[in-house]
PDB file of C-alpha atoms and ligand atoms in Angstrom:
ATOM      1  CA  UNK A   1     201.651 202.954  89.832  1.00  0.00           C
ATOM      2  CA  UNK A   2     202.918 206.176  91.355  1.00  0.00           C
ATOM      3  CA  UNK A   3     201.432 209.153  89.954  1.00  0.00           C
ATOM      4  CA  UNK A   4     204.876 210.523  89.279  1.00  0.00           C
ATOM      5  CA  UNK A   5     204.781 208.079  86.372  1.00  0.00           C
ATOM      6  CA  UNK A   6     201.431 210.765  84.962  1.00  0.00           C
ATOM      7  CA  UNK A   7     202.215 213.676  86.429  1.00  0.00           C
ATOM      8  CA  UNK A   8     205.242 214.534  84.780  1.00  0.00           C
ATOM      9  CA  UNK A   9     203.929 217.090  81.899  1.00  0.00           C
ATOM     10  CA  UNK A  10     202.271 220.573  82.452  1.00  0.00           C
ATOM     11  CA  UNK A  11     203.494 223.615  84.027  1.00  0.00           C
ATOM     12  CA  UNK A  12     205.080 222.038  87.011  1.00  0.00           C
ATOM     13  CA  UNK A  13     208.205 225.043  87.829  1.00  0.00           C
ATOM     14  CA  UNK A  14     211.389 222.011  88.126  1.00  0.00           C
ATOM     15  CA  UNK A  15     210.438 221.595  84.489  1.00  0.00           C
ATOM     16  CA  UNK A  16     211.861 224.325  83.724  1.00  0.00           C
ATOM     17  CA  UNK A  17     215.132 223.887  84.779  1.00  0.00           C
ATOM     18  CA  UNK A  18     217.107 221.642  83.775  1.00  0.00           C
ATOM     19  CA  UNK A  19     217.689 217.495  83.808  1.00  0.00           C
ATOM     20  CA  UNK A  20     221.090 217.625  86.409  1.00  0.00           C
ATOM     21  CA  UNK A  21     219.338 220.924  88.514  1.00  0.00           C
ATOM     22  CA  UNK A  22     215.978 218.587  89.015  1.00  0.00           C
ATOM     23  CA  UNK A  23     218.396 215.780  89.662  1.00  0.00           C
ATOM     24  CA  UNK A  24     220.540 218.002  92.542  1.00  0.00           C
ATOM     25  CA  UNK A  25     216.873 219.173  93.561  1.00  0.00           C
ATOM     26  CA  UNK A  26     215.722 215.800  94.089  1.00  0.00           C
ATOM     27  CA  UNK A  27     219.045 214.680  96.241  1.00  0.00           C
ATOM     28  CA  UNK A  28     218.973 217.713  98.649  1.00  0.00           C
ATOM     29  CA  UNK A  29     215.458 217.776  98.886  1.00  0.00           C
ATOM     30  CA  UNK A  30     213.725 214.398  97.441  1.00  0.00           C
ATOM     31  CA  UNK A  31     210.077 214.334  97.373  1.00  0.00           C
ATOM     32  CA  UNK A  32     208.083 212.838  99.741  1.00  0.00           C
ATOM     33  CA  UNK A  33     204.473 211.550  99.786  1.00  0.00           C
ATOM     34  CA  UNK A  34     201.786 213.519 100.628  1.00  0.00           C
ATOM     35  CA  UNK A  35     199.607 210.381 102.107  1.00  0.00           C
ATOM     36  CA  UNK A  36     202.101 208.769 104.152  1.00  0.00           C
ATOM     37  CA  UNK A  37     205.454 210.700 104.179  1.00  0.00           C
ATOM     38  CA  UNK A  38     207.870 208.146 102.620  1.00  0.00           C
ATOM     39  CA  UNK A  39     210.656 209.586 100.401  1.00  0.00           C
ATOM     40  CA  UNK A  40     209.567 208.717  96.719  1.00  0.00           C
ATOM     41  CA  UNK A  41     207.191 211.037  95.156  1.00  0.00           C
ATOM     42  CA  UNK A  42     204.271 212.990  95.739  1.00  0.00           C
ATOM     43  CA  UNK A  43     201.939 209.775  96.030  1.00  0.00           C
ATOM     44  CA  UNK A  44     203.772 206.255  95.921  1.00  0.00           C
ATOM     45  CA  UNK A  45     202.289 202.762  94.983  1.00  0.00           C
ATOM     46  CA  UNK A  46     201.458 201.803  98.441  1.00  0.00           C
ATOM     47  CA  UNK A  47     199.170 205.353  98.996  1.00  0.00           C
ATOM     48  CA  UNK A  48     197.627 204.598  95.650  1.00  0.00           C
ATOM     49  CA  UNK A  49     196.898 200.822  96.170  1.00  0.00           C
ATOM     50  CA  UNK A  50     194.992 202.010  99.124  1.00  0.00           C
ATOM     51  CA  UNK A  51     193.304 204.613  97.833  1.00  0.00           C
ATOM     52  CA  UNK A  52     191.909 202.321  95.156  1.00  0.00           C
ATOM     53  CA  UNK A  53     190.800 200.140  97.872  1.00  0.00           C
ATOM     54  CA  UNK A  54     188.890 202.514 100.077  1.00  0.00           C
ATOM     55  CA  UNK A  55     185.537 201.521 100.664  1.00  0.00           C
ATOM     56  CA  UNK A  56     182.818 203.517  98.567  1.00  0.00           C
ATOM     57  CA  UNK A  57     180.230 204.992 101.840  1.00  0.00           C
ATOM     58  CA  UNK A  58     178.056 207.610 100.302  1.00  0.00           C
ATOM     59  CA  UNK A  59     176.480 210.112 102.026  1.00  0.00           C
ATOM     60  CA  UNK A  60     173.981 211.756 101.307  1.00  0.00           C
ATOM     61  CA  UNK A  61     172.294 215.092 102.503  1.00  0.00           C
ATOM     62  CA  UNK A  62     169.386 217.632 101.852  1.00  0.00           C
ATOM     63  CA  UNK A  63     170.724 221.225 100.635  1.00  0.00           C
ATOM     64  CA  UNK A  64     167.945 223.292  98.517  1.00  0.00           C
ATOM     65  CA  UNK A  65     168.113 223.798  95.762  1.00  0.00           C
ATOM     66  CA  UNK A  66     169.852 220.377  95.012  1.00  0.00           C
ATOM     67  CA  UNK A  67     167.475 217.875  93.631  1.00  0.00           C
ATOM     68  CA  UNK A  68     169.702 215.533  95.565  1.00  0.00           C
ATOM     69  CA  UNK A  69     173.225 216.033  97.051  1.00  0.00           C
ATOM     70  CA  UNK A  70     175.572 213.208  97.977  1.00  0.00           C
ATOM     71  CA  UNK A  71     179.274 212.379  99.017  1.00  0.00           C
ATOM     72  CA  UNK A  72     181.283 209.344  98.445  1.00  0.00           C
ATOM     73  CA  UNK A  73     182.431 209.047 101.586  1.00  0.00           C
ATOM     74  CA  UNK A  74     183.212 211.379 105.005  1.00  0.00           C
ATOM     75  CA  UNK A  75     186.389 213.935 104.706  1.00  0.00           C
ATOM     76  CA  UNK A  76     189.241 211.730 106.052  1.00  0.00           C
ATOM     77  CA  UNK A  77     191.567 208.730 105.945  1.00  0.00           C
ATOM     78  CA  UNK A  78     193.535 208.055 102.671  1.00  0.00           C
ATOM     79  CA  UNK A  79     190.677 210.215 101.220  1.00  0.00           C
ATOM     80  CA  UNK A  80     192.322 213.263 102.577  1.00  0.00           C
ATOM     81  CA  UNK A  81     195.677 213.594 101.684  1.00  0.00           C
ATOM     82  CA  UNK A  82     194.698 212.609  98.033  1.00  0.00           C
ATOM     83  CA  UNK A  83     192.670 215.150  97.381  1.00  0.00           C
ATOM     84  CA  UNK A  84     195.191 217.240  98.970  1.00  0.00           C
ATOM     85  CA  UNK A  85     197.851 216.039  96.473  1.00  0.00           C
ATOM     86  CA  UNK A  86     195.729 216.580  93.915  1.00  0.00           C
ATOM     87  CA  UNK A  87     195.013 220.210  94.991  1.00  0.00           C
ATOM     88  CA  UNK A  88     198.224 221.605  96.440  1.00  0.00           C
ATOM     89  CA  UNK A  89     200.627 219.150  95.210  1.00  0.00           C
ATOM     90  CA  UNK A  90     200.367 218.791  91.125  1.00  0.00           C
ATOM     91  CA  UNK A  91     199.579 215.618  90.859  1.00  0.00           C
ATOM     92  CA  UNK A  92     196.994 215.555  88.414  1.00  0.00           C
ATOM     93  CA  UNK A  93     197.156 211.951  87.894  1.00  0.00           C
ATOM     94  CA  UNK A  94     194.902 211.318  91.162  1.00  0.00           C
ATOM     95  CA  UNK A  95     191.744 212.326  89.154  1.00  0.00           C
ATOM     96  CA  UNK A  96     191.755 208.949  87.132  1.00  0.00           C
ATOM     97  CA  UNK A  97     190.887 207.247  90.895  1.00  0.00           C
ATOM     98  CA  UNK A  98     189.509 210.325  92.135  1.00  0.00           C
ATOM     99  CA  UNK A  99     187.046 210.082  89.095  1.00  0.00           C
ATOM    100  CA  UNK A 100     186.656 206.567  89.391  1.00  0.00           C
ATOM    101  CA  UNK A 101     185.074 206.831  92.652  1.00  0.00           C
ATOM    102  CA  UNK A 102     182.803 209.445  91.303  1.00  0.00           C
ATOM    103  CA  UNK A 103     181.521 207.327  88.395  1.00  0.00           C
ATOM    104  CA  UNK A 104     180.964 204.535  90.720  1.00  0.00           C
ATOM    105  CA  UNK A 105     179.175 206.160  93.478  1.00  0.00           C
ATOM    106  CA  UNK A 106     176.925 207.452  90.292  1.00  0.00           C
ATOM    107  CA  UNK A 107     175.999 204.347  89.293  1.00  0.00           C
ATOM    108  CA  UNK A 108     175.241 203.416  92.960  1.00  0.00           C
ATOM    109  CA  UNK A 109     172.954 205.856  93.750  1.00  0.00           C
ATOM    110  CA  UNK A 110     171.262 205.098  90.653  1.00  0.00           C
ATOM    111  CA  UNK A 111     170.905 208.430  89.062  1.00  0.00           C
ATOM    112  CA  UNK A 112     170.470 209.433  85.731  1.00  0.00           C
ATOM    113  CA  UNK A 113     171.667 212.529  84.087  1.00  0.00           C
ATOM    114  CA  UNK A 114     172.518 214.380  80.863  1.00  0.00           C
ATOM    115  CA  UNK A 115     175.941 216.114  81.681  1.00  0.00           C
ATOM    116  CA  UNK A 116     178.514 216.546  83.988  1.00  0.00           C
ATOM    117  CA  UNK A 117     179.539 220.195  85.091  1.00  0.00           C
ATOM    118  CA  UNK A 118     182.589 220.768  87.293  1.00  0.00           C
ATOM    119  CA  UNK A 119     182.517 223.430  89.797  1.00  0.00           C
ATOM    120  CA  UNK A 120     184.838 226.857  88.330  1.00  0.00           C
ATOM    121  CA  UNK A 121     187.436 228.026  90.060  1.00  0.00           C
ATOM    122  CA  UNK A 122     187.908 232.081  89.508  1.00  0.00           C
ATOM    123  CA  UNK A 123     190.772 232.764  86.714  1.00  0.00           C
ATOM    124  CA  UNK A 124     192.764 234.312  89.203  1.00  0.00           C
ATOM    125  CA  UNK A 125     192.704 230.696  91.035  1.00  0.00           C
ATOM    126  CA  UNK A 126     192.542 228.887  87.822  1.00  0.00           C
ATOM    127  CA  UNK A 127     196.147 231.058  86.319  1.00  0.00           C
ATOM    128  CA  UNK A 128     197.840 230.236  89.793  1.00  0.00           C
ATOM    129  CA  UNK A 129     197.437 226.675  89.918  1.00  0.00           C
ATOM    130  CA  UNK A 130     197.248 225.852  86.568  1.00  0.00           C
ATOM    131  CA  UNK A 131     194.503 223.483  86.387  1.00  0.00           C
ATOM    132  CA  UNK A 132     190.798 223.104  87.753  1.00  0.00           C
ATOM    133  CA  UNK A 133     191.131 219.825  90.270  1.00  0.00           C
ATOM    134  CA  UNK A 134     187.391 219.242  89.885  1.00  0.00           C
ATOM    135  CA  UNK A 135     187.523 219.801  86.074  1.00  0.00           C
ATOM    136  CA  UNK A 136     189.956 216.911  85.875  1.00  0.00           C
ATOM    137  CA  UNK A 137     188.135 214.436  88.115  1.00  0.00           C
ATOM    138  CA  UNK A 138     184.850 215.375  86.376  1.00  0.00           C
ATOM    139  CA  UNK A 139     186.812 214.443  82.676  1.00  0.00           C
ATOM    140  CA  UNK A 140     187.844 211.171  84.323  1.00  0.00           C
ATOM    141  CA  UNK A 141     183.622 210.569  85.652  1.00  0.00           C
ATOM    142  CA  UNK A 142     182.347 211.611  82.390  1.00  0.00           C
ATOM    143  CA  UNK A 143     185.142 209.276  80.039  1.00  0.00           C
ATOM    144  CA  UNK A 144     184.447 206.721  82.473  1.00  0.00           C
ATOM    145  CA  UNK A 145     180.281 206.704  82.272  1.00  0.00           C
ATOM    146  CA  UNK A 146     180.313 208.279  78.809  1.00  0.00           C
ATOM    147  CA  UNK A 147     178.590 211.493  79.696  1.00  0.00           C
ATOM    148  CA  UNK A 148     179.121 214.523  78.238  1.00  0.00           C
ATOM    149  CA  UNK A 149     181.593 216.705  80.662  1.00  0.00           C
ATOM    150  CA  UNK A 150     180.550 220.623  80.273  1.00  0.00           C
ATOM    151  CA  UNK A 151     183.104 222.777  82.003  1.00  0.00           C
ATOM    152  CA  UNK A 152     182.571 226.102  80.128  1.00  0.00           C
ATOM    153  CA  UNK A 153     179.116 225.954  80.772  1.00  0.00           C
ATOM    154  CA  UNK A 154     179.417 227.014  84.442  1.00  0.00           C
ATOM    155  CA  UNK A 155     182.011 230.518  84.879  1.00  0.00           C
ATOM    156  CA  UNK A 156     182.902 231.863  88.029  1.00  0.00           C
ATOM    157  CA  UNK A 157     182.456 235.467  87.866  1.00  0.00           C
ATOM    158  CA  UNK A 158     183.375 236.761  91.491  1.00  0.00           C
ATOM    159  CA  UNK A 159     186.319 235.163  93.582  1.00  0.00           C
ATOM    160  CA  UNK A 160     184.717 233.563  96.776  1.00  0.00           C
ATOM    161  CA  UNK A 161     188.300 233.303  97.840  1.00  0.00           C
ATOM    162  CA  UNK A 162     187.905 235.593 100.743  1.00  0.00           C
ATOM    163  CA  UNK A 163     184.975 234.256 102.827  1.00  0.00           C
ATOM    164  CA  UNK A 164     187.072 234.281 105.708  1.00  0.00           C
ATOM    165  CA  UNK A 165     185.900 236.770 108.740  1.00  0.00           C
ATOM    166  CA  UNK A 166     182.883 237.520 107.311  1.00  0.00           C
ATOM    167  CA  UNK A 167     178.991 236.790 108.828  1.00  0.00           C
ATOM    168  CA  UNK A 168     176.717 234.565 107.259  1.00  0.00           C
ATOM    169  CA  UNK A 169     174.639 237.021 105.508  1.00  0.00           C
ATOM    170  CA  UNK A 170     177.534 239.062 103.777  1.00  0.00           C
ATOM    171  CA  UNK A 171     179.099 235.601 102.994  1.00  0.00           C
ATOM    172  CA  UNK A 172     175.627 234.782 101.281  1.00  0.00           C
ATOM    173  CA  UNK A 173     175.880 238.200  99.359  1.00  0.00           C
ATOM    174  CA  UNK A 174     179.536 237.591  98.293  1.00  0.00           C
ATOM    175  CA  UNK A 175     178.339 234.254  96.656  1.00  0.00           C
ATOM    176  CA  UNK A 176     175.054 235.775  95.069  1.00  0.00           C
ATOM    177  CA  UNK A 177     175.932 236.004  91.164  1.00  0.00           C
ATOM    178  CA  UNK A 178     179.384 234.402  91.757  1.00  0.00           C
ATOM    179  CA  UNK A 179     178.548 232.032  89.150  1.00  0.00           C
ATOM    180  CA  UNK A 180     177.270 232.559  85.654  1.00  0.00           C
ATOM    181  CA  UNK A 181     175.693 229.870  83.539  1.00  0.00           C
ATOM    182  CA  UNK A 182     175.295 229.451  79.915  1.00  0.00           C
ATOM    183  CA  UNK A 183     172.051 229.067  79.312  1.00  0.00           C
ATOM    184  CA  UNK A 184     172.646 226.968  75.645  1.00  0.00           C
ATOM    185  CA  UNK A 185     173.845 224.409  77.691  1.00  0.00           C
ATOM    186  CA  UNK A 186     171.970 224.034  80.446  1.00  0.00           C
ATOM    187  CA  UNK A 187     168.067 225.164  79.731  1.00  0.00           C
ATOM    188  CA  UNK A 188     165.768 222.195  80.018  1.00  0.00           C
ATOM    189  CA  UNK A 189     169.010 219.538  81.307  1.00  0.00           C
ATOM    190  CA  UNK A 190     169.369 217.296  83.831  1.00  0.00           C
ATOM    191  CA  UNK A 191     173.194 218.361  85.431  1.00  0.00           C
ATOM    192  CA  UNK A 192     175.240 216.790  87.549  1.00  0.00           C
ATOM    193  CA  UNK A 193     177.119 219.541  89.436  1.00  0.00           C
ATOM    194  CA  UNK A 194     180.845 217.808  90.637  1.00  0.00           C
ATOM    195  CA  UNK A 195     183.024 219.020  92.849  1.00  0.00           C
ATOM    196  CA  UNK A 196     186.489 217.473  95.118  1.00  0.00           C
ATOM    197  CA  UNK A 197     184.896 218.664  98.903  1.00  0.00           C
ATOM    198  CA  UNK A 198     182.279 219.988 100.210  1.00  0.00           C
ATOM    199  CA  UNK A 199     181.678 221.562 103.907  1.00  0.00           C
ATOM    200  CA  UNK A 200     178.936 223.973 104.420  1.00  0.00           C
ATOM    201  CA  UNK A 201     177.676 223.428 100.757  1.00  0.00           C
ATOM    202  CA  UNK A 202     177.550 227.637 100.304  1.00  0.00           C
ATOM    203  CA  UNK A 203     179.243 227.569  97.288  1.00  0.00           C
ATOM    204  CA  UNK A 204     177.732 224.540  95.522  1.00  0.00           C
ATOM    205  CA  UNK A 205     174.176 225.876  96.724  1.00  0.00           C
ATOM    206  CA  UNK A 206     175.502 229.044  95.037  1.00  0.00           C
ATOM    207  CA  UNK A 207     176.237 227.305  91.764  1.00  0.00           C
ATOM    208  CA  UNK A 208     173.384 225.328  91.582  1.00  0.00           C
ATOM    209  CA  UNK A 209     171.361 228.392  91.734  1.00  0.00           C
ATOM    210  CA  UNK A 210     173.128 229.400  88.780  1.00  0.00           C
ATOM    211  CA  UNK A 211     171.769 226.745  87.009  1.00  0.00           C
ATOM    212  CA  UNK A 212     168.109 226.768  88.292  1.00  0.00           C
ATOM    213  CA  UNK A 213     168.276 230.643  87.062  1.00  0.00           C
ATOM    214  CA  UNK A 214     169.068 229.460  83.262  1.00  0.00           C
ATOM    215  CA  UNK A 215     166.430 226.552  83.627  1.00  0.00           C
ATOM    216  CA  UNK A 216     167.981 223.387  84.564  1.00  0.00           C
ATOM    217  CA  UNK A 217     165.362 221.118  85.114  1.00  0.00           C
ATOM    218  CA  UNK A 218     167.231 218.908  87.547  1.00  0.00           C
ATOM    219  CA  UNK A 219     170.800 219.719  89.358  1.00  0.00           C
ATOM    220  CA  UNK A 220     172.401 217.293  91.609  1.00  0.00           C
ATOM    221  CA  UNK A 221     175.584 217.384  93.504  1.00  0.00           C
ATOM    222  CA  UNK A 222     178.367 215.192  94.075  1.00  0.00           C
ATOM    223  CA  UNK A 223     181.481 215.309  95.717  1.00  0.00           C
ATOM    224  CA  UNK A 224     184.395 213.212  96.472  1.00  0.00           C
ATOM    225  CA  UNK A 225     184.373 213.807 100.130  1.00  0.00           C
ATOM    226  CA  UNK A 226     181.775 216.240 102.911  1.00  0.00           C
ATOM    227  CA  UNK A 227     183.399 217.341 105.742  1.00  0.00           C
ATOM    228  CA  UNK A 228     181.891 216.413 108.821  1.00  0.00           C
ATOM    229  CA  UNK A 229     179.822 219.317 110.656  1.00  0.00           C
TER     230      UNK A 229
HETATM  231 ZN1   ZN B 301     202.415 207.203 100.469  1.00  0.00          ZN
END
């Protein structure tokens, strides 16, 4: 399966136009993978078959206030470019093995938790790309382990966007009250706090704060990938 196949619906701009100006499109400039380069679409079979296969290696790290904070794997190989695709690339359909991966890294590790919240992306971010990556990948976990999936119960109320060029302790500031949690949800849970990456872990740390503050009783973390430091 290439993820053309689920991609298809949604905002994507050549839908817009079309069936003989997507066809020209395609001929003068025919989509290539993202994973491996080949002209077919934005992820082909081959990309997928070995993403399915890729070895689940979690790692795991200690990050206050996380209860416990873990990765499925290191940032890299096949890993890399999917996420990317995912991301940058509209193809949504990556979150079904994306989300996979998270489910069964869950049940792995061995935790057990009430809900599933995926990290927010500002509206700003959220109106440009059309969809939430992490929201989509935490759907697929929560269908997949039958856990409830929360994603209006975390808001992002300040853009972290622009983190770029500035020192650790105005980059702290910028992420204080970033995030804004509703407290019907969350009071007296156990949460699961998703996301695709992570690197330094600022802006999870910063949304699992948000949490604590509207008593969670428990929040761990779990990403697809953590970048090596
Ligand atoms: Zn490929």
């Amino acid at each position: 399966m290439s993820v053309e196949d689920g991609s298809g619906q949604g905002n994507h701009p050549k839908l817009r136009l079309s069936g003989w100006v997507n066809a020209a499109l395609d001929w003068v400039f025919p989509p290539r993978c993202v994973g491996c380069a080949a002209v077919d679409s934005v992820w082909c079979a081959d990309c997928q078959q070995q993403l399915e296969a890729e070895p689940i290696a979690p790692r795991t790290r200690r990050l206050p206030p996380f209860t416990a904070l873990a990765a499925t794997a290191t940032h890299g190989g096949i890993l890399q470019p999917s996420l990317h695709a995912l991301k940058y690339a509209d193809a949504r359909a990556l979150a079904v093995p994306l989300g996979d991966r998270l489910a069964a890294t869950y049940r792995l590790l061995g935790w057990t938790l009430d809900m599933i919240i995926p990290v927010p992306l500002h509206t700003t971010r959220l109106r440009e790309r059309g969809y939430n990556q992490s929201q989509l990948i935490g759907e697929r976990m929560a269908q997949s382990l039958s856990l409830p999936c929360f994603p209006s119960a975390l808001t992002r109320v300040r853009s972290t966007a622009s983190q770029v060029g500035l020192s650790r302790s105005e980059r702290q500031q910028n992420l204080q009250d970033a995030f804004h949690a509703d407290p019907t949800l969350v009071s007296g849970r156990r949460i699961l706090l998703i996301d695709d990456v992570q690197t330094t872990g600022a802006t999870l740390q910063a949304a699992a704060h948000a949490l604590f503050n509207v008593d969670a009783v428990a929040v761990y973390g779990l990403t697809v990938t953590a970048a090596r430091l």
